[in-house]
Amino acid sequence: MCGITGYTGKSDAVARLLSGLRALEYRGYDSAGVAVMDAQGAVHVVKTKGRLRALEERLEKCPVHGRCGIGHTRWATHGAPSDVNAHPHGTDRLYVVHNGIIENDRELRAELSARGYNFLSETDTEAAACTIDSAYAETGDPVAALCAAAKRLRGSYALGVIFLDHPNEIYAVREGNPLIVAEGGDGCMIASDIPAVLRFARDCYVMEDGEIACVREDGAEFFDCQGKPISKRAAAIEWNMEAAERGGFAHFMLKEIHEEPLVARQTLGRYVKDGLPDLRGAFDNGCERLTIVACGTAMHAGLVGKWLIERIARVPVEVCIASEFRYNEPVLSPNHCVIAISQSGETADTLAAVRLAKSLGVRTVGVVNVPGSSVAREVDQALITCAGPEISVASTKAYAVQLLMMYLTAVQLGLGRGTLSMERARQIVSGLMALPAAMEEVIREDAQIRRMAACLDETENCFFIGRGLDYPGAMEGSLKLKEITYIHSEAYAAGELKHGAISLITRGMPVVALSTQAALKEKMLSNMREVASRGARVLLLATPETKELASDADETFVLPATDELLTPATAAVAMQLLAYYAAVRRGCDVDKPRNLAKSVTVE
Ligand code: M6R
């Protein structure tokens, strides 16, 4: 949801801003821009509709130079992607880049227009810029102006601001959207996310809501929302540069799929001790009910988690789409625990769900990939997964480690509640330890998956079906496919299809059938035959135990042998590769699918 960055220091600001924006392009990519202050204090704005490449081309043709500037890569919310709506926006006193949504922008525009402000764009950001400008006109002090403006702005935002009469300073304020400040050898940066500063710094300050930063070449000062100075401690950045680069792969998505065995090992290394889960006491207080809140892929990990936790630990689990949670007046009791699952830890809906749960006095645990993110900081206990930076919009390796955390949670709770024997617990965990090798095997065998992907060349519609543990897996496979190939895809519990949706099956329509549960294979066989007899092409994901179903499928991929409980993890890798190869064959922009952004920081 938009990436913002800023640099002030001894080096060329444009190069620094572009490097930061390249690392943030996953957050939005419909337009981009920079505002750079030159040595004479004049500000040059260069911005354009389109990808970052378009901005780079524009800057090559009309270079600008300076040592201080702000930059932006946009995911449009107010106003279509266009040159004029691209950020930065400004007045004759200041320029602003913004991530988030100003909810009262109409009201502010009306008020500011009446006071003589002219608006050039359709963006809510311009309303924020003019609100700050008006406060600055009264106070003459950037921090006081930001404090005053923050009282007027409603919604969520992270703002980077340069004031023309405060050369070489960048001001930043955050409310509900992520923002970090990093001090490097030759200057300081602000950014929406860590990858933007990885080349530059080894630690960073994570700004909290309501805080203001004044960033200069030699360091940063922080203020609270009243303008009083506060001291902050920098946190070490755990990720390395290689993790945030493509490293010879055609796309980040493919690289990240290939990283799954490694990040699975790292996550297990962190949370398995002596062959058993060690979740750092996260569930030691005893919990009688669980609610999992998450969005998208993370929510699918939660659905797998529900299945596992209910089976293994006999704890009732509700999985709530985070955007629905707070409007559903959730019924939570004191012995409840809410688990938030999120790769970014910045998803606005998930964060709002965490805040609601906390306000109701319920214990919260976060399964989060980004250390220092809002969810990680706000939950009672954060379990940080070790996927490293996930750049591709389609979540792959983060999902893999979220699944592992669900297994470990189920086993830990099962042991604690006496519903699982120590022997079976050790067996499941030893199966988990063998999973990375099984994932490697799926990746090695991807030629077969490529053949399956060719079956998706001509189609505009597709179904994923599965039963039991395969149903949430099918939902994730379907999301991955539609997200990056634009094929309309639906996931169904295989037995439910005949209650309506089977009417959509037409000759040649691909149906991806997951059959990894031996006890359900005969039922799955019937469902496969039901669709095949109506002309569907069945693409089967099976295991050595269920591969006999292949005679009723058009294409089959057999997953490596694992404990049957663990097949969601290997099936996910196969379905991610299927979506990936289908998208490449269709010429789609795999890492940056249309209309999407990686981190959804608006509700
Ligand atoms: O950062 P989060 O895990 O909270 O993000 C949740 C969803 O936005 C995310 O999983 C989304 O569905 C992915 N693009 C799916 O690939």
Coordinates of C-alpha atoms and ligand atoms in Angstrom, one line a residue:
M1 CA 0.0 0.0 0.0
C2 CA 2.5 2.6 -1.2
G3 CA 6.1 2.8 -0.3
I4 CA 7.7 5.9 1.1
T5 CA 11.3 6.7 1.5
G6 CA 13.6 9.7 2.2
Y7 CA 17.3 10.4 2.4
T8 CA 19.4 13.2 3.7
G9 CA 23.2 12.9 3.8
K10 CA 26.4 13.2 1.9
S11 CA 25.5 11.1 -1.1
D12 CA 23.4 11.6 -4.2
A13 CA 19.8 11.6 -3.0
V14 CA 18.3 10.4 -6.3
A15 CA 20.4 7.2 -6.3
R16 CA 19.5 6.5 -2.6
L17 CA 15.8 7.2 -3.2
L18 CA 15.6 5.0 -6.3
S19 CA 17.4 2.2 -4.5
G20 CA 15.0 2.5 -1.6
L21 CA 12.0 2.6 -3.9
R22 CA 13.2 -0.4 -5.9
A23 CA 13.1 -2.4 -2.6
L24 CA 9.6 -1.0 -1.8
E25 CA 8.0 -1.4 -5.3
Y26 CA 6.2 -4.5 -4.0
R27 CA 4.1 -2.1 -1.9
G28 CA 2.5 -0.5 -4.9
Y29 CA 3.5 0.2 -8.4
D30 CA 1.1 2.3 -10.4
S31 CA 3.1 5.5 -10.2
A32 CA 6.3 6.8 -8.6
G33 CA 8.0 10.1 -7.8
V34 CA 10.7 12.0 -6.0
A35 CA 11.1 15.5 -4.6
V36 CA 14.8 16.4 -4.3
M37 CA 16.2 19.6 -2.7
D38 CA 19.2 21.0 -4.5
A39 CA 22.2 22.8 -3.0
Q40 CA 20.4 26.2 -3.4
G41 CA 17.4 24.9 -1.5
A42 CA 15.1 24.6 -4.5
V43 CA 12.9 21.5 -4.7
H44 CA 12.6 19.5 -8.0
V45 CA 9.7 17.1 -8.3
V46 CA 9.8 14.4 -10.9
K47 CA 6.9 11.9 -10.9
T48 CA 5.1 9.7 -13.4
K49 CA 2.4 7.2 -13.8
G50 CA 3.6 3.6 -14.3
R51 CA 6.3 1.5 -12.8
L52 CA 9.5 2.7 -11.2
R53 CA 11.3 2.1 -14.5
A54 CA 9.2 5.0 -16.0
L55 CA 10.4 7.3 -13.2
E56 CA 14.0 6.2 -13.8
E57 CA 13.7 6.9 -17.5
R58 CA 12.3 10.4 -16.7
L59 CA 15.1 11.1 -14.3
E60 CA 17.7 9.9 -16.9
K61 CA 16.2 12.4 -19.4
C62 CA 15.9 15.3 -16.8
P63 CA 18.4 14.6 -14.1
V64 CA 18.0 16.3 -10.7
H65 CA 20.7 16.6 -8.1
G66 CA 20.7 17.1 -4.4
R67 CA 21.5 15.5 -1.1
C68 CA 18.1 15.4 0.5
G69 CA 14.8 14.2 -0.9
I70 CA 11.7 12.0 -0.5
G71 CA 10.3 9.3 -2.8
H72 CA 7.2 7.3 -3.3
T73 CA 5.8 4.3 -5.1
R74 CA 2.0 4.3 -5.2
W75 CA -0.9 2.0 -4.9
A76 CA -3.9 4.2 -5.8
T77 CA -6.7 4.8 -3.3
H78 CA -7.9 8.3 -4.1
G79 CA -7.7 9.1 -7.8
A80 CA -6.6 6.9 -10.7
P81 CA -2.9 6.3 -11.4
S82 CA -1.8 9.4 -13.3
D83 CA 1.2 11.8 -13.4
V84 CA -0.8 14.4 -11.5
N85 CA -2.0 12.0 -8.8
A86 CA 1.5 10.6 -8.3
H87 CA 3.3 11.7 -5.1
P88 CA 5.0 13.8 -3.9
H89 CA 2.4 16.5 -3.5
G90 CA 3.1 19.9 -2.1
T91 CA 2.6 23.6 -1.7
D92 CA 5.1 26.4 -2.1
R93 CA 6.4 25.6 1.4
L94 CA 6.6 21.8 1.6
Y95 CA 6.4 18.5 -0.2
V96 CA 4.8 15.3 1.1
V97 CA 4.8 11.6 0.4
H98 CA 2.1 9.5 2.0
N99 CA 1.2 5.9 2.7
G100 CA -2.3 5.3 4.0
I101 CA -5.7 6.9 3.7
I102 CA -6.9 10.3 5.0
E103 CA -10.5 9.5 5.7
N104 CA -11.7 13.1 6.2
D105 CA -10.0 14.4 3.0
R106 CA -13.3 15.8 1.6
E107 CA -14.0 17.8 4.7
L108 CA -10.4 19.1 4.8
R109 CA -10.5 19.9 1.1
A110 CA -13.7 21.9 1.5
E111 CA -12.3 23.8 4.4
L112 CA -8.9 24.5 2.8
S113 CA -10.4 25.5 -0.5
A114 CA -12.5 28.0 1.3
R115 CA -9.3 29.4 2.7
G116 CA -7.7 29.7 -0.8
Y117 CA -5.9 26.4 -1.3
N118 CA -6.0 25.1 -4.9
F119 CA -6.0 21.4 -5.3
L120 CA -4.3 19.9 -8.4
S121 CA -4.8 16.2 -7.8
E122 CA -7.6 13.9 -6.7
T123 CA -5.6 12.5 -3.9
D124 CA -6.2 12.6 -0.1
T125 CA -2.5 13.2 0.2
E126 CA -2.8 16.7 -1.2
A127 CA -5.4 17.4 1.6
A128 CA -2.8 16.3 4.1
A129 CA -0.1 18.4 2.5
C130 CA -2.3 21.5 2.6
T131 CA -3.3 20.8 6.2
I132 CA 0.3 20.7 7.2
D133 CA 1.0 23.8 5.2
S134 CA -1.8 25.7 6.9
A135 CA -0.5 24.6 10.3
Y136 CA 3.1 25.5 9.3
A137 CA 1.9 29.0 8.2
E138 CA 0.7 29.6 11.7
T139 CA 3.5 28.0 13.7
G140 CA 6.6 28.3 11.5
D141 CA 7.9 25.2 13.2
P142 CA 7.8 21.8 11.4
V143 CA 7.3 19.7 14.5
A144 CA 4.5 21.9 15.8
A145 CA 2.9 21.9 12.4
L146 CA 2.9 18.2 12.2
C147 CA 1.5 17.9 15.7
A148 CA -1.3 20.3 14.8
A149 CA -2.0 18.6 11.5
A150 CA -2.0 15.2 13.1
K151 CA -5.0 16.4 15.2
R152 CA -6.9 17.3 12.1
L153 CA -6.1 14.2 9.9
R154 CA -8.3 11.2 10.4
G155 CA -7.4 7.8 9.1
S156 CA -4.1 6.0 8.8
Y157 CA -0.9 7.5 7.5
A158 CA 2.8 7.5 7.4
L159 CA 4.1 10.8 6.0
G160 CA 7.5 12.0 4.9
V161 CA 7.8 15.8 4.6
I162 CA 10.4 18.2 3.4
F163 CA 10.0 21.9 4.2
L164 CA 11.7 24.4 1.8
D165 CA 13.0 26.6 4.6
H166 CA 14.5 23.6 6.5
P167 CA 17.1 22.4 4.0
N168 CA 18.5 18.9 4.4
E169 CA 15.9 17.9 7.0
I170 CA 13.2 15.3 6.5
Y171 CA 10.2 15.1 8.9
A172 CA 8.2 12.1 9.3
V173 CA 5.0 11.2 11.2
R174 CA 3.1 8.0 11.6
E175 CA -0.4 7.0 12.6
G176 CA -1.4 3.4 11.7
N177 CA 1.1 2.9 8.9
P178 CA 4.7 1.6 9.2
L179 CA 7.7 3.9 9.2
I180 CA 11.3 3.3 10.1
V181 CA 14.3 5.6 10.4
A182 CA 17.8 4.4 9.8
E183 CA 21.1 6.0 10.3
G184 CA 23.8 4.9 7.9
G185 CA 27.5 5.9 7.4
D186 CA 26.8 8.9 5.2
G187 CA 23.4 10.1 6.2
C188 CA 19.9 9.0 7.4
M189 CA 16.9 7.5 5.7
I190 CA 13.2 7.1 6.4
A191 CA 11.3 4.2 4.8
S192 CA 8.1 2.2 4.9
D193 CA 9.9 -1.1 5.4
I194 CA 13.3 -2.6 6.1
P195 CA 14.3 -3.8 2.6
A196 CA 14.6 -0.1 1.6
V197 CA 17.4 0.5 4.1
L198 CA 19.2 -2.9 4.0
R199 CA 22.0 -1.7 1.8
F200 CA 22.5 1.2 4.0
A201 CA 22.1 0.4 7.7
R202 CA 22.3 -2.5 10.2
D203 CA 19.8 -1.1 12.7
C204 CA 16.8 1.2 12.6
Y205 CA 14.3 3.0 14.8
V206 CA 10.7 1.8 14.4
M207 CA 8.3 4.7 14.8
E208 CA 5.2 4.3 16.9
D209 CA 1.8 5.9 16.2
G210 CA 1.8 9.5 17.0
E211 CA 5.5 10.0 16.9
I212 CA 7.3 12.5 14.8
A213 CA 10.9 12.3 13.6
C214 CA 13.2 15.0 12.4
V215 CA 15.9 13.4 10.3
R216 CA 19.2 15.1 9.5
E217 CA 22.5 14.0 7.9
D218 CA 24.0 13.2 11.3
G219 CA 21.1 11.6 13.1
A220 CA 17.4 11.7 14.0
E221 CA 15.4 13.3 16.8
F222 CA 12.0 12.0 17.9
F223 CA 9.0 13.8 19.4
D224 CA 5.7 12.7 20.8
C225 CA 2.4 14.0 19.5
Q226 CA 2.7 17.1 21.8
G227 CA 6.0 17.9 20.3
K228 CA 8.0 16.9 23.4
P229 CA 11.4 15.2 22.6
I230 CA 11.5 11.5 23.3
S231 CA 14.4 9.1 23.3
K232 CA 14.2 5.9 21.2
R233 CA 16.4 2.9 20.9
A234 CA 17.5 1.5 17.6
A235 CA 16.8 -2.2 16.9
A236 CA 19.2 -4.4 15.0
I237 CA 18.0 -5.5 11.6
E238 CA 18.0 -9.3 11.4
W239 CA 17.7 -9.6 7.6
N240 CA 20.5 -9.6 5.1
M241 CA 20.8 -8.1 1.7
E242 CA 20.9 -11.3 -0.3
A243 CA 17.5 -12.3 1.1
A244 CA 16.0 -9.2 -0.4
E245 CA 17.5 -9.7 -3.9
R246 CA 16.4 -11.8 -6.8
G247 CA 19.7 -13.7 -6.9
G248 CA 19.5 -15.0 -10.5
F249 CA 15.9 -16.1 -10.4
A250 CA 13.5 -14.8 -13.0
H251 CA 11.1 -13.7 -10.3
F252 CA 11.1 -13.1 -6.6
M253 CA 8.2 -15.6 -6.4
L254 CA 10.3 -18.4 -7.8
K255 CA 13.2 -17.5 -5.6
E256 CA 11.0 -17.4 -2.5
I257 CA 9.5 -20.8 -3.3
H258 CA 13.0 -22.2 -3.6
E259 CA 13.8 -20.7 -0.3
E260 CA 11.0 -22.6 1.5
P261 CA 13.2 -25.5 2.6
L262 CA 15.7 -23.2 4.1
V263 CA 13.3 -20.9 5.9
A264 CA 11.4 -24.0 7.1
R265 CA 14.6 -25.3 8.7
Q266 CA 15.3 -21.9 10.2
T267 CA 11.8 -21.6 11.7
L268 CA 12.0 -25.2 13.1
G269 CA 15.4 -24.5 14.4
R270 CA 14.0 -21.6 16.4
Y271 CA 10.9 -23.3 17.7
V272 CA 11.8 -27.0 18.2
K273 CA 14.0 -28.0 21.1
D274 CA 14.9 -31.6 21.9
G275 CA 12.4 -32.9 19.4
L276 CA 9.4 -31.0 20.8
P277 CA 7.8 -27.6 20.2
D278 CA 9.1 -24.7 22.2
L279 CA 6.8 -21.8 21.7
R280 CA 8.3 -19.7 24.4
G281 CA 5.4 -20.1 26.8
A282 CA 2.9 -18.6 24.3
F283 CA 0.2 -21.0 25.3
D284 CA 1.3 -21.9 28.8
N285 CA -1.5 -20.0 30.5
G286 CA -4.0 -22.6 29.3
C287 CA -6.5 -21.6 26.7
E288 CA -9.9 -23.2 26.2
R289 CA -10.8 -21.5 23.0
L290 CA -8.9 -20.0 20.1
T291 CA -9.8 -17.4 17.5
I292 CA -7.4 -17.0 14.6
V293 CA -7.5 -13.6 12.8
A294 CA -5.8 -13.1 9.5
C295 CA -6.3 -12.2 5.9
G296 CA -5.7 -13.9 2.6
T297 CA -3.0 -16.5 2.6
A298 CA -2.3 -16.1 6.3
M299 CA -6.0 -16.8 6.9
H300 CA -5.7 -20.0 4.9
A301 CA -2.8 -21.0 7.2
G302 CA -5.2 -20.3 10.0
L303 CA -7.8 -22.7 8.5
V304 CA -5.2 -25.4 8.3
G305 CA -4.3 -24.5 11.9
K306 CA -8.0 -24.9 12.9
W307 CA -8.1 -28.4 11.5
L308 CA -4.9 -29.4 13.2
I309 CA -5.6 -27.8 16.6
E310 CA -9.1 -29.2 16.8
R311 CA -7.9 -32.7 15.9
I312 CA -4.8 -32.8 17.9
A313 CA -5.6 -30.6 20.9
R314 CA -9.4 -30.7 21.0
V315 CA -9.5 -26.9 21.4
P316 CA -12.3 -25.2 19.5
V317 CA -10.9 -22.8 17.0
E318 CA -12.7 -20.1 15.1
V319 CA -11.0 -18.6 12.1
C320 CA -12.1 -15.0 11.4
I321 CA -11.3 -13.0 8.3
A322 CA -9.7 -10.1 10.1
S323 CA -11.7 -7.5 8.2
E324 CA -14.9 -9.0 9.5
F325 CA -13.8 -9.7 13.1
R326 CA -14.4 -6.3 14.6
Y327 CA -17.7 -5.7 13.0
N328 CA -19.0 -9.1 14.1
E329 CA -19.1 -8.3 17.8
P330 CA -16.9 -11.3 18.6
V331 CA -17.8 -13.5 21.5
L332 CA -14.6 -13.7 23.5
S333 CA -14.2 -15.1 27.0
P334 CA -11.4 -14.7 29.6
N335 CA -9.9 -18.2 28.8
H336 CA -9.8 -17.3 25.1
C337 CA -6.6 -16.6 23.1
V338 CA -6.5 -14.7 19.8
I339 CA -3.8 -15.7 17.4
A340 CA -3.0 -13.1 14.7
I341 CA -1.2 -14.5 11.7
S342 CA 0.5 -12.0 9.4
Q343 CA 3.6 -12.0 7.1
S344 CA 4.0 -8.2 7.2
G345 CA 2.6 -7.6 10.6
E346 CA 1.2 -4.4 9.1
T347 CA -2.1 -5.6 7.6
A348 CA -4.5 -3.0 8.8
D349 CA -7.4 -5.4 9.3
T350 CA -5.3 -7.9 11.3
L351 CA -3.9 -5.1 13.4
A352 CA -7.4 -3.7 14.1
A353 CA -8.5 -7.2 15.2
V354 CA -5.5 -7.5 17.6
R355 CA -6.4 -4.1 19.1
L356 CA -10.0 -5.1 19.6
A357 CA -9.0 -8.4 21.2
K358 CA -6.7 -6.6 23.5
S359 CA -9.3 -4.0 24.4
L360 CA -11.6 -6.9 25.4
G361 CA -8.9 -8.2 27.7
V362 CA -8.1 -11.3 25.7
R363 CA -4.6 -12.7 25.4
T364 CA -3.1 -12.2 22.0
V365 CA -0.3 -14.1 20.2
G366 CA 1.1 -13.1 16.9
V367 CA 2.6 -15.4 14.3
V368 CA 4.4 -12.7 12.4
N369 CA 7.3 -12.6 9.9
V370 CA 8.5 -9.1 10.2
P371 CA 10.2 -8.4 13.5
G372 CA 9.4 -4.9 14.8
S373 CA 6.2 -4.7 12.8
S374 CA 3.0 -3.3 14.4
V375 CA 1.4 -6.7 15.1
A376 CA 4.7 -8.1 16.4
R377 CA 5.0 -5.2 18.8
E378 CA 1.3 -5.0 19.9
V379 CA 0.5 -8.6 20.7
D380 CA 1.1 -10.0 24.1
Q381 CA 3.5 -12.5 22.6
A382 CA 5.0 -12.5 19.2
L383 CA 6.3 -15.7 17.5
I384 CA 8.5 -14.5 14.8
T385 CA 8.8 -16.7 11.8
C386 CA 12.0 -16.9 9.9
A387 CA 11.0 -16.5 6.3
G388 CA 13.1 -13.3 5.8
P389 CA 11.9 -10.6 3.5
E390 CA 9.1 -11.7 1.2
I391 CA 9.0 -9.4 -1.8
S392 CA 6.7 -11.1 -4.3
V393 CA 3.1 -10.0 -3.7
A394 CA 2.0 -13.6 -3.8
S395 CA 2.9 -15.0 -0.4
T396 CA 4.7 -18.4 -0.6
K397 CA 7.6 -18.9 1.9
A398 CA 5.8 -16.9 4.6
Y399 CA 2.8 -19.3 4.2
A400 CA 5.1 -22.3 4.5
V401 CA 6.4 -21.2 7.9
Q402 CA 3.0 -20.1 9.1
L403 CA 1.9 -23.7 8.5
L404 CA 4.8 -25.0 10.5
M405 CA 3.8 -22.7 13.4
M406 CA 0.3 -24.1 13.2
Y407 CA 1.7 -27.7 13.6
L408 CA 3.8 -26.7 16.5
T409 CA 0.9 -24.9 18.2
A410 CA -1.3 -27.9 17.8
V411 CA 1.3 -30.3 19.2
Q412 CA 2.2 -27.9 22.0
L413 CA -1.5 -27.5 23.0
G414 CA -2.1 -31.2 22.6
L415 CA 0.7 -32.1 24.9
G416 CA -0.4 -29.5 27.4
R417 CA -4.0 -30.7 27.5
G418 CA -3.1 -34.4 27.5
T419 CA -4.9 -35.1 24.2
L420 CA -1.6 -36.1 22.4
S421 CA 0.8 -38.7 23.6
M422 CA 4.5 -37.8 23.9
E423 CA 5.3 -40.6 21.3
R424 CA 2.9 -39.2 18.7
A425 CA 4.1 -35.6 19.4
R426 CA 7.7 -36.6 18.8
Q427 CA 6.6 -38.5 15.6
I428 CA 4.8 -35.3 14.2
V429 CA 7.8 -33.1 15.1
S430 CA 10.2 -35.5 13.5
G431 CA 8.0 -35.5 10.4
L432 CA 8.2 -31.7 10.4
M433 CA 11.9 -31.8 10.6
A434 CA 11.9 -34.0 7.4
L435 CA 9.5 -31.6 5.6
P436 CA 12.3 -29.3 4.2
A437 CA 13.7 -32.3 2.3
A438 CA 10.2 -33.2 1.0
M439 CA 9.8 -29.6 -0.1
E440 CA 13.1 -29.8 -1.9
E441 CA 11.9 -32.9 -3.7
V442 CA 8.7 -31.1 -4.9
I443 CA 10.9 -28.3 -6.2
R444 CA 13.2 -30.8 -8.0
E445 CA 10.3 -32.5 -9.7
D446 CA 8.8 -29.3 -11.1
A447 CA 9.0 -30.4 -14.7
Q448 CA 5.8 -32.4 -14.0
I449 CA 4.2 -29.4 -12.5
R450 CA 5.1 -27.3 -15.6
R451 CA 3.2 -29.9 -17.7
M452 CA 0.2 -29.4 -15.5
A453 CA 0.5 -25.6 -15.8
A454 CA 0.3 -25.9 -19.6
C455 CA -3.3 -27.3 -19.1
L456 CA -4.2 -23.8 -17.7
D457 CA -3.1 -22.0 -20.9
E458 CA -6.5 -21.4 -22.5
T459 CA -8.8 -21.4 -19.5
E460 CA -10.5 -18.5 -17.9
N461 CA -12.1 -20.6 -15.1
C462 CA -10.9 -23.2 -12.8
F463 CA -11.9 -25.1 -9.6
F464 CA -9.8 -26.4 -6.8
I465 CA -11.4 -29.2 -4.8
G466 CA -10.4 -31.1 -1.6
R467 CA -11.8 -32.7 1.5
G468 CA -10.8 -32.5 5.1
L469 CA -7.3 -31.1 5.5
D470 CA -7.1 -30.7 1.7
Y471 CA -10.0 -28.2 1.6
P472 CA -8.1 -25.2 3.2
G473 CA -5.1 -26.3 1.0
A474 CA -7.4 -26.0 -2.0
M475 CA -8.4 -22.5 -0.9
E476 CA -4.8 -21.4 -0.8
G477 CA -4.0 -23.0 -4.2
S478 CA -6.9 -21.3 -5.7
L479 CA -6.0 -17.9 -4.3
K480 CA -2.5 -18.2 -5.5
L481 CA -3.7 -19.1 -9.0
K482 CA -6.2 -16.3 -9.4
E483 CA -3.9 -13.7 -7.8
I484 CA -1.1 -14.0 -10.3
T485 CA -2.8 -15.5 -13.5
Y486 CA -6.1 -13.7 -13.3
I487 CA -7.9 -17.0 -14.0
H488 CA -11.1 -17.0 -12.2
S489 CA -10.7 -19.8 -9.7
E490 CA -12.9 -21.1 -6.9
A491 CA -12.1 -23.6 -4.1
Y492 CA -14.8 -26.0 -3.0
A493 CA -15.1 -28.7 -0.5
A494 CA -15.2 -31.5 -3.0
G495 CA -18.5 -32.9 -1.6
E496 CA -20.2 -29.5 -1.8
L497 CA -19.6 -28.9 -5.5
K498 CA -22.7 -30.9 -6.5
H499 CA -24.9 -28.6 -4.4
G500 CA -24.7 -25.9 -6.9
A501 CA -21.4 -24.9 -8.4
I502 CA -21.0 -28.1 -10.5
S503 CA -23.4 -26.3 -13.0
L504 CA -20.4 -24.2 -13.9
I505 CA -18.3 -27.1 -15.1
T506 CA -17.9 -27.0 -18.9
R507 CA -15.9 -29.1 -21.3
G508 CA -12.2 -28.7 -20.8
M509 CA -12.4 -26.7 -17.6
P510 CA -9.5 -27.6 -15.3
V511 CA -10.3 -28.9 -11.9
V512 CA -7.3 -29.3 -9.5
A513 CA -8.2 -32.1 -7.2
L514 CA -6.2 -32.5 -3.9
S515 CA -6.3 -36.0 -2.6
T516 CA -3.7 -36.5 0.1
Q517 CA -5.9 -38.1 2.8
A518 CA -6.1 -41.9 2.3
A519 CA -9.3 -42.2 4.3
L520 CA -11.0 -39.8 2.0
K521 CA -9.7 -41.1 -1.4
E522 CA -12.7 -43.0 -2.4
K523 CA -14.9 -40.0 -1.8
M524 CA -12.5 -37.9 -3.7
L525 CA -12.6 -40.4 -6.5
S526 CA -16.3 -40.0 -6.8
N527 CA -16.0 -36.2 -6.9
M528 CA -13.3 -36.4 -9.6
R529 CA -15.6 -38.6 -11.6
E530 CA -18.5 -36.3 -11.2
V531 CA -16.6 -33.4 -12.7
A532 CA -14.8 -35.5 -15.3
S533 CA -18.1 -36.9 -16.6
R534 CA -19.2 -33.3 -17.2
G535 CA -16.1 -32.6 -19.3
A536 CA -13.6 -31.3 -16.7
R537 CA -9.9 -31.9 -17.0
V538 CA -8.8 -33.3 -13.7
L539 CA -5.3 -32.2 -12.4
L540 CA -4.6 -34.4 -9.4
L541 CA -2.3 -33.8 -6.5
A542 CA -1.9 -37.1 -4.8
T543 CA 0.4 -38.9 -2.4
P544 CA 2.0 -42.4 -2.7
E545 CA -1.1 -43.6 -0.7
T546 CA -3.6 -42.1 -3.1
K547 CA -1.9 -42.1 -6.4
E548 CA -4.1 -44.9 -7.7
L549 CA -6.6 -42.1 -8.4
A550 CA -4.3 -41.1 -11.3
S551 CA -6.2 -43.4 -13.6
D552 CA -9.1 -41.0 -13.3
A553 CA -7.1 -37.8 -13.8
D554 CA -5.7 -36.1 -16.9
E555 CA -2.5 -35.1 -15.2
T556 CA -1.1 -36.2 -11.8
F557 CA 1.6 -35.0 -9.5
V558 CA 2.6 -37.3 -6.7
L559 CA 3.8 -35.5 -3.6
P560 CA 6.7 -37.1 -1.6
A561 CA 5.8 -39.5 1.2
T562 CA 5.3 -37.7 4.5
D563 CA 3.1 -38.1 7.5
E564 CA -0.4 -37.6 6.1
L565 CA -0.9 -34.8 8.5
L566 CA 1.9 -32.8 6.9
T567 CA 0.8 -32.8 3.2
P568 CA -0.6 -29.2 3.3
A569 CA 3.0 -28.1 3.4
T570 CA 4.2 -30.1 0.4
A571 CA 1.0 -29.6 -1.6
A572 CA 1.3 -25.8 -1.1
V573 CA 4.8 -25.8 -2.8
A574 CA 3.3 -27.8 -5.7
M575 CA 0.4 -25.4 -6.1
Q576 CA 2.6 -22.3 -5.8
L577 CA 4.7 -23.7 -8.6
L578 CA 1.6 -24.5 -10.6
A579 CA 0.4 -20.9 -10.3
Y580 CA 3.8 -19.6 -11.0
Y581 CA 4.4 -21.5 -14.2
A582 CA 0.8 -20.8 -15.4
A583 CA 1.4 -17.1 -14.8
V584 CA 4.7 -17.1 -16.7
R585 CA 3.1 -19.0 -19.6
R586 CA 0.3 -16.4 -19.8
G587 CA 2.8 -13.6 -19.8
C588 CA 1.6 -12.2 -16.4
D589 CA 3.7 -9.9 -14.3
V590 CA 4.3 -12.5 -11.6
D591 CA 5.7 -10.5 -8.8
K592 CA 3.5 -7.5 -9.3
P593 CA 0.0 -8.7 -10.2
R594 CA -2.5 -6.0 -11.3
N595 CA -4.5 -4.1 -8.7
L596 CA -2.6 -5.7 -5.8
A597 CA 0.0 -4.6 -3.3
K598 CA 2.0 -6.6 -0.9
S599 CA 1.2 -5.0 2.4
V600 CA -2.4 -4.0 2.8
T601 CA -2.2 -1.2 5.3
V602 CA -5.7 0.3 4.6
E603 CA -9.0 -1.2 5.7
Ligands
M6R1 O1 1.0 -9.5 5.5 P1 -0.1 -10.4 5.7 O2 0.2 -11.8 5.9 O3 -1.0 -9.9 6.9 O4 -1.0 -10.3 4.4 C1 -2.3 -10.9 4.3 C2 -2.7 -10.9 2.9 O5 -2.8 -9.6 2.4 C3 -1.8 -11.7 2.0 O6 -1.6 -13.0 2.5 C4 -2.3 -11.8 0.6 O7 -3.5 -12.5 0.5 C5 -1.3 -12.4 -0.4 N1 -1.1 -11.5 -1.5 C6 -1.6 -13.7 -0.9 O8 -0.6 -14.2 -1.7

